[in-house]
Amino acid sequence: MAGNYRFEMDQKDINRFLNTTVGSFIQDRLIDKKQRKLHKEQCAERLAAEDGCSDKDTEVQYSEQAVLANLDWGMDALEEAINTSNMETKLARLDYAEKMLQVCAMLNSHQKTAGVPNFYLSAWAHLNLSYLWKLRNNISNSVLHVLEMFIIDPFFSRIDFAPELWKSLFLPHMSSIIGWYSEARHRLMMEVIPDSSDLSFTVDFDQFFNESLVYSVRPDQAEKMQKLEQLYGESLDDNTRLYAKYYKDCINYDSTTCKKVIPMVPIAEPPMTPLHEVSRKIPDYVKFGPILPKSAGFSAILKDKEDPKEACRLNQTSVPLGKVDSPAKESQVSEDASDYEQDDSFADSHKLVSPMSMRIKEDLGCWPKLQQSKESSRDHSPTVFSPLDSPKTPSPKVSSSKQNLQMKREPASILRLLSRHIMTDSSISASLPASPPLPNDTSSWSTDLDSEVIVARRSCMKKVNRRQNMNFANGNSQLFENSYVNEMDEGSQSNMSFPLSEKSTQRTRPPKDFVCPITSQIFSDPVTLETGQTYERKAIQEWIKRGNTTCPITRQPLSAVALPKTNYVLKRLITSWKEQHPDIAQEFSYSETPRNSSSISPSYGIPEISPPSKSYDEYVNNLNSRRFNRATVSTSPTSVISQATLETVINDLKPHIECLCNSEDLKECETAVLTIAKTWKDSNAESAIHCCLSTPTIVNGFVEILSASLNREVIRTSIYILSELISAEGSVGETLTSVDSDFDCLASLLKNGLSEAAVLIYQLRPSFAQLLAHEFISSLVQIISNKHENKSDLQLIMEPKEAAIALLEEILMGGDENCKYINAMGVISANGIPALIKCMDRVEGRHSIVSVLLCCIKADRSCRNVIATRIDLPLVLELFHGGNDGLRGICVEFLSEIVQLNRRTICNKVLQRIKEEGAFSTMHAFLVYLQMAPMEQQLLIATLLLQLDLLVEPRKMSIYREEAIEALIEGLRRKDFLNFQIMASDALISLSGRLTSSGKSYNEELLLKIAGFDQPYNTVMKEEKLILHETESKETMEEDEKAAKSWEKRVAFVLCNHEKGSIFKVLEECLKSDSLEMAKSCLVLSTWLVHMLSRLPETGVRNAARKSLLDQFINVLLSSRNLEEKILATLALKSFIKDQGALEELGVYAKGIYKVLRKLKRNSVVVTDILKALMNLPSVNAMELWSCSEVVELGSCTNGEVLCLLHLNGRVLSSHADGTIKVWDAGKRVLRFIQEVREHTKAVTCLYVSSSGDKLYSGSLDKTIRVWTVKQEEIYCVQVHDVKEPVYHLIADPNVACFSSQGSGIKVYNWSGVPKHINFNKYVKCLAMSDNTLYCGCSGYSIQEVDLCKHTSSSFYSGAKKLLGKQTIYSLHIQGGLLFAGGSSVDGTAGKVFSISTKGVTGSLSTGFDIQCIAVSNDFLFTGTKCGTIEVWLKERVTRIAAIKMGGGGHTRITSLVLDANGDMLFAGSSDGKIQAWALE
């Protein structure tokens, strides 16, 4: 059906129609405040009814309460936005409402929340979102949300949410379905009604129904009618959803850009083709929605979905027939209408049941019985509805027969927040029993059977209560248990009887609105708080006196401590009700004292929010309470043991007790212990026997048995008796602890492997010092590790494993940090972690296990990998969902720790398990907890929630992601809480995923490594052993690195793009913090985000980053004294230079930062790029930036002219005309003479060093080439090669040497034999080599290119021929793919810059001086001339910016230039034998 479409319709008209219709509907709703309030109360009544008619006493989980709380808060915020006139407040409330409503809008429609179908909550949320977008003047989004409401839940949308809108948008398209339904119904009715062949097709058959006709309906006819009604309802819902999707496609379709098929209008086809056309007029009896009172809830729908047959069996009440002309009229039907069958599904729409089918089903449900009792019904005939009776006016007899025979059970679960929060006085009064209560599901079960069931359930519940173990995690468990026990004790007599029976049962419980939720008693002095909840005044006063500042049920904060005045309206209603029901009122009246001595609910049973781990006092006190209750019950008049029998038992015990205390025969004493235990067990721990055994003398007798006996059964029995005595009376424990030897005895038993001793030690409440002194850790771990526990008929008050876990927690949580560390390491060394993980399936003590594991992680971070991979995460999540606030905090901290793994792939798997496993929506529960969590927990839960959200690509908006990021950024804003700010910054840094095995982020070290400063990174890698383990393959590490980079990009993307880069503005303020630690942390975070921006696609946030952070990075660069901080700032600035706007802004500070950057060149490789970018800015005057200062000038006149200079590893080597080579130390900017060698007999014309830096080559006029070994302080000649010709210029490596001599061309010498001559008829004046290509500067201002592999030459550049003078290339230098050539000045140009790849000229050196030598740095060119001047050029722009004059006058010729490795020092040699050095700044 979904794919059946007609021809294309005019989309503009459709959109205009939708905007007009929906806009008008929403505008009416926004104007009419009373209608909105009434609609909200009606929907809330349906939710409340679901609580009231629940068949199961199931506890509503924390996450389920939170879902409804979000919906409630969202609607409240929306209402505030509607009512306020302040635009800023309106926008803020709308934003908050959107976040809250989106939570419910995104619920899984196939599931339920607290028994309520999610599709109902989601549709309701979409309806409110449509109001929201209307307030934002975005009618298009408003229409989309309305259509989404009809798509998700067409059934309730047309009967609850917007019936009038459904009539306008969808009813005109349903004519074929209505026609089919009319015809099919007509055929069925004709089969039932005799002589109906002549009836009109549109006749209303309701007027023909009477009692005899109902009895004559066959079951097969009723089944056909039921199927017809079901099919009719499904058709309406399916086609409603179909047309809603079509409308949605029309809105989203854009003919100019969309490539999808044009949406076509669908055809609403009925399930079968009608035999003939029907009238266009819709008959009056055709219904578009069932009679569904708001108080009916969803129980019938969900029940029919789960078990249709059972629903049909239970649905046996009858309703009168009536006419309902439209859905609007249907909503006005009296709430006396009965339940109906309904099918609830997202894929398959709900069943729709009309009143006709309901009546047939109800009557036929009892049809067999009616047939059997047809004769007897003449004497007592049931009341029959008249065809003219209105649904709202049943006859008196009918009213009497329709009395509610079923007591409305009070649910044991917490009523959801929504239904309580929006309840007003009017709703309270509406729920009073003045009007007949709505009938619930009825049954033909007999009263006797119900009584048996109730007795059995009550007995079962008492047994469960006696075996109830303590639950440390759930602070509300006591409240739930009490409410359940009270309910079961009061009984629940069945009133499900035959529909026409006159039996009735009086109400046995007061209305729930009259009962205080704390005391479970009828209100005496009711007060209604600001949260909408009503409590007994004395009960809520005690709640506040305990230090609580929140509402006990909603947990909303209370702004005022003073209580309001008495709710007199409610009090008067209660008084009136008490007069009508005096017996029930007396039973449930408020009393200062408990109604019975066995009550276990202290102080009205208010559950306090306890810490995650209960203390010994709380635990033992609870045990005592339970034991005393048992004793009280046992000594009641109905006790099994009478007083006379009890005295006999005690008299029989006296000899055994005397033997235990006085006998010196160990065997007799052991026999006495076993006899006492058997008698104790047979008497069900009778209190009189307990009192008899509790004396100090007898207790000491049992202790002596513990120390003397070797029989393990006797020892266990003694421990059992002592445990029972302690649990009932604390003085017994004081007797045991009064002597240190007694505790030492128990400690010895525990260490010797007696696990039961742990229970007794736990009950004695030892101090932390006592536990620590006896070194229990290994023994406790052994008990926890035991797979098979000793089975015994004597059941201890708790299992030894539980006691061992609790004791272990007490040991690890006590003492200072050092003590905690030592104890936790003791657990780890005893291999306690695997044993604890295996015990996680135990509900008792699970919270203690998590606490212990958390302590172990903090002591040894490396153990988190074992815990993360082995622990059953759903159990931890279950603990989170069911625990109190303190326990949730521990769970969140634990989960946050186990995802701090150094392997990204493993970490993602753990996160995936947290996200997908568990019975509830983990992300939603985390989101709700984030909104309510204390400040110290918000960062952890936000970080965890964000990581769960980022498991998928962040392509769409996510409420989880937005809320998590907002919480983290909000943490950075809290200037008043410095530690919290630092924690927020560290949490954001850790999100990058770059973590060591200890969970510490090494993001800073990685950023420094990227900037070229490797030392910190290498140190971390060495300490953490993260390089590459032998057990891990290279492929595994590569896969993990790939996953880490992908994760890093996701995190950076969502952080940078949150609210258009709002994080950068916050970081700007944080970088100004007075705290050095905070400023440093934010600097790392800011640098990482800015660096990642250069790797992310442009989304418009780079400008925000530049405006907020550029000035701060420059400030750090200029003011910080920390080298690492300066390098981080340079890395961030490097990311900005790609942005022309940022580069221009950076140019303003060029003069101030230039010198700082030059000093950082040796530590950071990115500085060079920044300097180059600054120098090439048109707005920057390079002459102002560059400067130099003369450092040293040395004279070597005795050695003659300096022919060549070379810089190597902080040393300068110079060659001279007299054949000497000198070595100078230039490490501290002062040339210090080291060595002078004179191996050559004539001038050393050239020096060349190999690429490895360990070999030095020298060429001389003495026709030799010498090879030198370079040591730390000296050079040594190792080889001498006679080449038969003087060497003027030399380039060499271990394979070959190339040199020029007196003739043309060059010589290639392979270190043996005769040099090979490559002649190209040019005299070579200089050489340069790149790979296997040699470049020769020649006469005639040309450059020749020689292939050393093929020994061939070619012309690289041919200079222009001039008639006058000789033009020659004197110097060549290769760097960065460029060839720099200098020589004779021709037409004002003495040098050129060539691209080696293209051989094209990229720049010219315009000067009138001949260039004799060239030195090139990353930023500058230095050219030496014949007149003693060194010209300085900007490398990129080839622009002359400065000149340096060498000492010695204008007749000094510069023969050689060389730079140090960093380009900070320039050395020059001259023709007069001087060496001069300058420091470049």
Short mmCIF file of N, CA, C and O in Angstrom, two decimals, residues 55-108:
data_model
loop_
_atom_site.label_atom_id
_atom_site.label_comp_id
_atom_site.label_asym_id
_atom_site.label_seq_id
_atom_site.Cartn_x
_atom_site.Cartn_y
_atom_site.Cartn_z
N ASP A 55 -0.56 -4.40 36.79
CA ASP A 55 -0.76 -5.72 37.38
C ASP A 55 0.47 -6.25 38.08
O ASP A 55 0.44 -7.30 38.68
N LYS A 56 1.59 -5.55 37.96
CA LYS A 56 2.85 -6.03 38.53
C LYS A 56 3.43 -4.98 39.44
O LYS A 56 3.43 -3.80 39.11
N ASP A 57 3.92 -5.42 40.57
CA ASP A 57 4.56 -4.50 41.51
C ASP A 57 6.03 -4.38 41.15
O ASP A 57 6.91 -4.83 41.87
N THR A 58 6.28 -3.79 40.03
CA THR A 58 7.67 -3.64 39.57
C THR A 58 8.16 -2.24 39.87
O THR A 58 7.43 -1.27 39.73
N GLU A 59 9.39 -2.16 40.28
CA GLU A 59 9.99 -0.87 40.62
C GLU A 59 10.34 -0.10 39.36
O GLU A 59 10.97 -0.63 38.44
N VAL A 60 9.92 1.14 39.29
CA VAL A 60 10.26 1.98 38.15
C VAL A 60 11.72 2.39 38.27
O VAL A 60 12.12 2.98 39.26
N GLN A 61 12.51 2.06 37.28
CA GLN A 61 13.94 2.33 37.34
C GLN A 61 14.22 3.82 37.25
O GLN A 61 13.40 4.62 36.78
N TYR A 62 15.42 4.16 37.69
CA TYR A 62 15.85 5.57 37.71
C TYR A 62 15.77 6.19 36.32
O TYR A 62 15.27 7.30 36.14
N SER A 63 16.24 5.45 35.29
CA SER A 63 16.25 6.01 33.94
C SER A 63 14.84 6.21 33.42
O SER A 63 14.58 7.14 32.65
N GLU A 64 13.89 5.35 33.85
CA GLU A 64 12.51 5.51 33.39
C GLU A 64 11.88 6.75 34.01
O GLU A 64 11.14 7.48 33.35
N GLN A 65 12.15 6.98 35.30
CA GLN A 65 11.68 8.23 35.91
C GLN A 65 12.24 9.44 35.17
O GLN A 65 11.54 10.42 34.94
N ALA A 66 13.50 9.34 34.80
CA ALA A 66 14.16 10.48 34.18
C ALA A 66 13.58 10.80 32.82
O ALA A 66 13.51 11.97 32.43
N VAL A 67 13.16 9.78 32.07
CA VAL A 67 12.57 10.05 30.76
C VAL A 67 11.33 10.91 30.90
O VAL A 67 11.15 11.92 30.21
N LEU A 68 10.44 10.50 31.81
CA LEU A 68 9.22 11.25 32.02
C LEU A 68 9.51 12.61 32.65
O LEU A 68 8.81 13.59 32.38
N ALA A 69 10.55 12.68 33.46
CA ALA A 69 10.93 13.98 34.03
C ALA A 69 11.38 14.94 32.93
O ALA A 69 11.04 16.12 32.95
N ASN A 70 12.12 14.43 31.96
CA ASN A 70 12.55 15.30 30.85
C ASN A 70 11.35 15.84 30.09
O ASN A 70 11.32 17.00 29.70
N LEU A 71 10.38 14.97 29.83
CA LEU A 71 9.19 15.41 29.12
C LEU A 71 8.45 16.47 29.92
O LEU A 71 8.00 17.49 29.39
N ASP A 72 8.35 16.24 31.22
CA ASP A 72 7.66 17.19 32.09
C ASP A 72 8.39 18.53 32.13
O ASP A 72 7.79 19.59 31.99
N TRP A 73 9.72 18.47 32.32
CA TRP A 73 10.50 19.71 32.36
C TRP A 73 10.42 20.45 31.03
O TRP A 73 10.38 21.68 31.00
N GLY A 74 10.46 19.71 29.95
CA GLY A 74 10.38 20.35 28.64
C GLY A 74 9.07 21.08 28.44
O GLY A 74 9.04 22.21 27.94
N MET A 75 7.95 20.46 28.85
CA MET A 75 6.65 21.12 28.70
C MET A 75 6.53 22.32 29.65
O MET A 75 5.93 23.34 29.28
N ASP A 76 7.10 22.20 30.85
CA ASP A 76 7.08 23.34 31.76
C ASP A 76 7.88 24.51 31.20
O ASP A 76 7.45 25.67 31.27
N ALA A 77 9.05 24.21 30.64
CA ALA A 77 9.87 25.28 30.04
C ALA A 77 9.16 25.90 28.85
O ALA A 77 9.22 27.12 28.64
N LEU A 78 8.47 25.08 28.08
CA LEU A 78 7.73 25.60 26.93
C LEU A 78 6.60 26.50 27.40
O LEU A 78 6.34 27.57 26.81
N GLU A 79 5.93 26.11 28.47
CA GLU A 79 4.85 26.93 29.00
C GLU A 79 5.39 28.27 29.51
O GLU A 79 4.76 29.32 29.32
N GLU A 80 6.55 28.23 30.16
CA GLU A 80 7.16 29.48 30.62
C GLU A 80 7.52 30.37 29.44
O GLU A 80 7.37 31.60 29.51
N ALA A 81 8.00 29.79 28.36
CA ALA A 81 8.34 30.58 27.17
C ALA A 81 7.10 31.21 26.56
O ALA A 81 7.14 32.34 26.05
N ILE A 82 5.99 30.50 26.60
CA ILE A 82 4.74 31.05 26.05
C ILE A 82 4.25 32.23 26.88
O ILE A 82 3.79 33.23 26.34
N ASN A 83 4.41 32.12 28.20
CA ASN A 83 3.82 33.12 29.09
C ASN A 83 4.71 34.34 29.31
O ASN A 83 4.23 35.37 29.77
N THR A 84 6.00 34.25 29.02
CA THR A 84 6.90 35.37 29.29
C THR A 84 6.92 36.34 28.11
O THR A 84 6.72 35.97 26.95
N SER A 85 7.18 37.60 28.43
CA SER A 85 7.30 38.63 27.39
C SER A 85 8.74 39.05 27.17
O SER A 85 9.04 39.79 26.24
N ASN A 86 9.63 38.59 28.04
CA ASN A 86 11.05 38.90 27.90
C ASN A 86 11.65 37.99 26.82
O ASN A 86 11.66 36.78 26.94
N MET A 87 12.15 38.62 25.75
CA MET A 87 12.62 37.85 24.60
C MET A 87 13.82 36.99 24.96
O MET A 87 13.94 35.83 24.52
N GLU A 88 14.75 37.50 25.76
CA GLU A 88 15.93 36.73 26.13
C GLU A 88 15.55 35.49 26.94
O GLU A 88 16.04 34.39 26.71
N THR A 89 14.62 35.71 27.88
CA THR A 89 14.15 34.57 28.68
C THR A 89 13.40 33.57 27.80
O THR A 89 13.55 32.35 27.96
N LYS A 90 12.59 34.09 26.90
CA LYS A 90 11.83 33.20 26.01
C LYS A 90 12.76 32.31 25.20
O LYS A 90 12.56 31.09 25.11
N LEU A 91 13.80 32.90 24.61
CA LEU A 91 14.73 32.11 23.79
C LEU A 91 15.47 31.08 24.63
O LEU A 91 15.70 29.94 24.20
N ALA A 92 15.86 31.48 25.84
CA ALA A 92 16.58 30.55 26.71
C ALA A 92 15.69 29.38 27.11
O ALA A 92 16.13 28.22 27.10
N ARG A 93 14.44 29.65 27.46
CA ARG A 93 13.53 28.58 27.85
C ARG A 93 13.19 27.69 26.66
O ARG A 93 13.01 26.47 26.81
N LEU A 94 13.11 28.28 25.47
CA LEU A 94 12.84 27.47 24.28
C LEU A 94 14.01 26.53 24.00
O LEU A 94 13.81 25.36 23.62
N ASP A 95 15.24 27.02 24.16
CA ASP A 95 16.41 26.16 23.95
C ASP A 95 16.41 25.01 24.94
O ASP A 95 16.69 23.86 24.58
N TYR A 96 16.11 25.31 26.19
CA TYR A 96 16.10 24.26 27.21
C TYR A 96 14.97 23.26 26.93
O TYR A 96 15.15 22.04 27.05
N ALA A 97 13.81 23.78 26.56
CA ALA A 97 12.68 22.90 26.26
C ALA A 97 13.00 21.98 25.09
O ALA A 97 12.65 20.79 25.10
N GLU A 98 13.69 22.50 24.09
CA GLU A 98 14.04 21.67 22.93
C GLU A 98 14.94 20.51 23.35
O GLU A 98 14.76 19.36 22.92
N LYS A 99 15.93 20.78 24.18
CA LYS A 99 16.83 19.72 24.62
C LYS A 99 16.08 18.65 25.40
O LYS A 99 16.31 17.45 25.22
N MET A 100 15.17 19.06 26.28
CA MET A 100 14.44 18.09 27.09
C MET A 100 13.46 17.27 26.24
O MET A 100 13.35 16.05 26.39
N LEU A 101 12.75 17.94 25.33
CA LEU A 101 11.75 17.24 24.53
C LEU A 101 12.39 16.31 23.52
O LEU A 101 11.83 15.27 23.17
N GLN A 102 13.59 16.68 23.04
CA GLN A 102 14.27 15.82 22.07
C GLN A 102 14.60 14.47 22.67
O GLN A 102 14.69 13.46 21.96
N VAL A 103 14.82 14.43 23.98
CA VAL A 103 15.14 13.16 24.64
C VAL A 103 14.01 12.17 24.45
O VAL A 103 14.22 10.99 24.11
N CYS A 104 12.77 12.63 24.65
CA CYS A 104 11.62 11.74 24.47
C CYS A 104 11.29 11.53 23.00
O CYS A 104 10.81 10.47 22.61
N ALA A 105 11.53 12.53 22.19
CA ALA A 105 11.24 12.40 20.76
C ALA A 105 12.09 11.33 20.11
O ALA A 105 11.67 10.72 19.12
N MET A 106 13.29 11.08 20.64
CA MET A 106 14.20 10.10 20.04
C MET A 106 14.08 8.72 20.66
O MET A 106 14.91 7.86 20.40
N LEU A 107 13.07 8.47 21.50
CA LEU A 107 12.92 7.16 22.11
C LEU A 107 12.63 6.09 21.07
O LEU A 107 12.04 6.37 20.03
N ASN A 108 13.03 4.87 21.39
CA ASN A 108 12.76 3.73 20.51
C ASN A 108 11.27 3.38 20.61
O ASN A 108 10.78 3.00 21.67
#
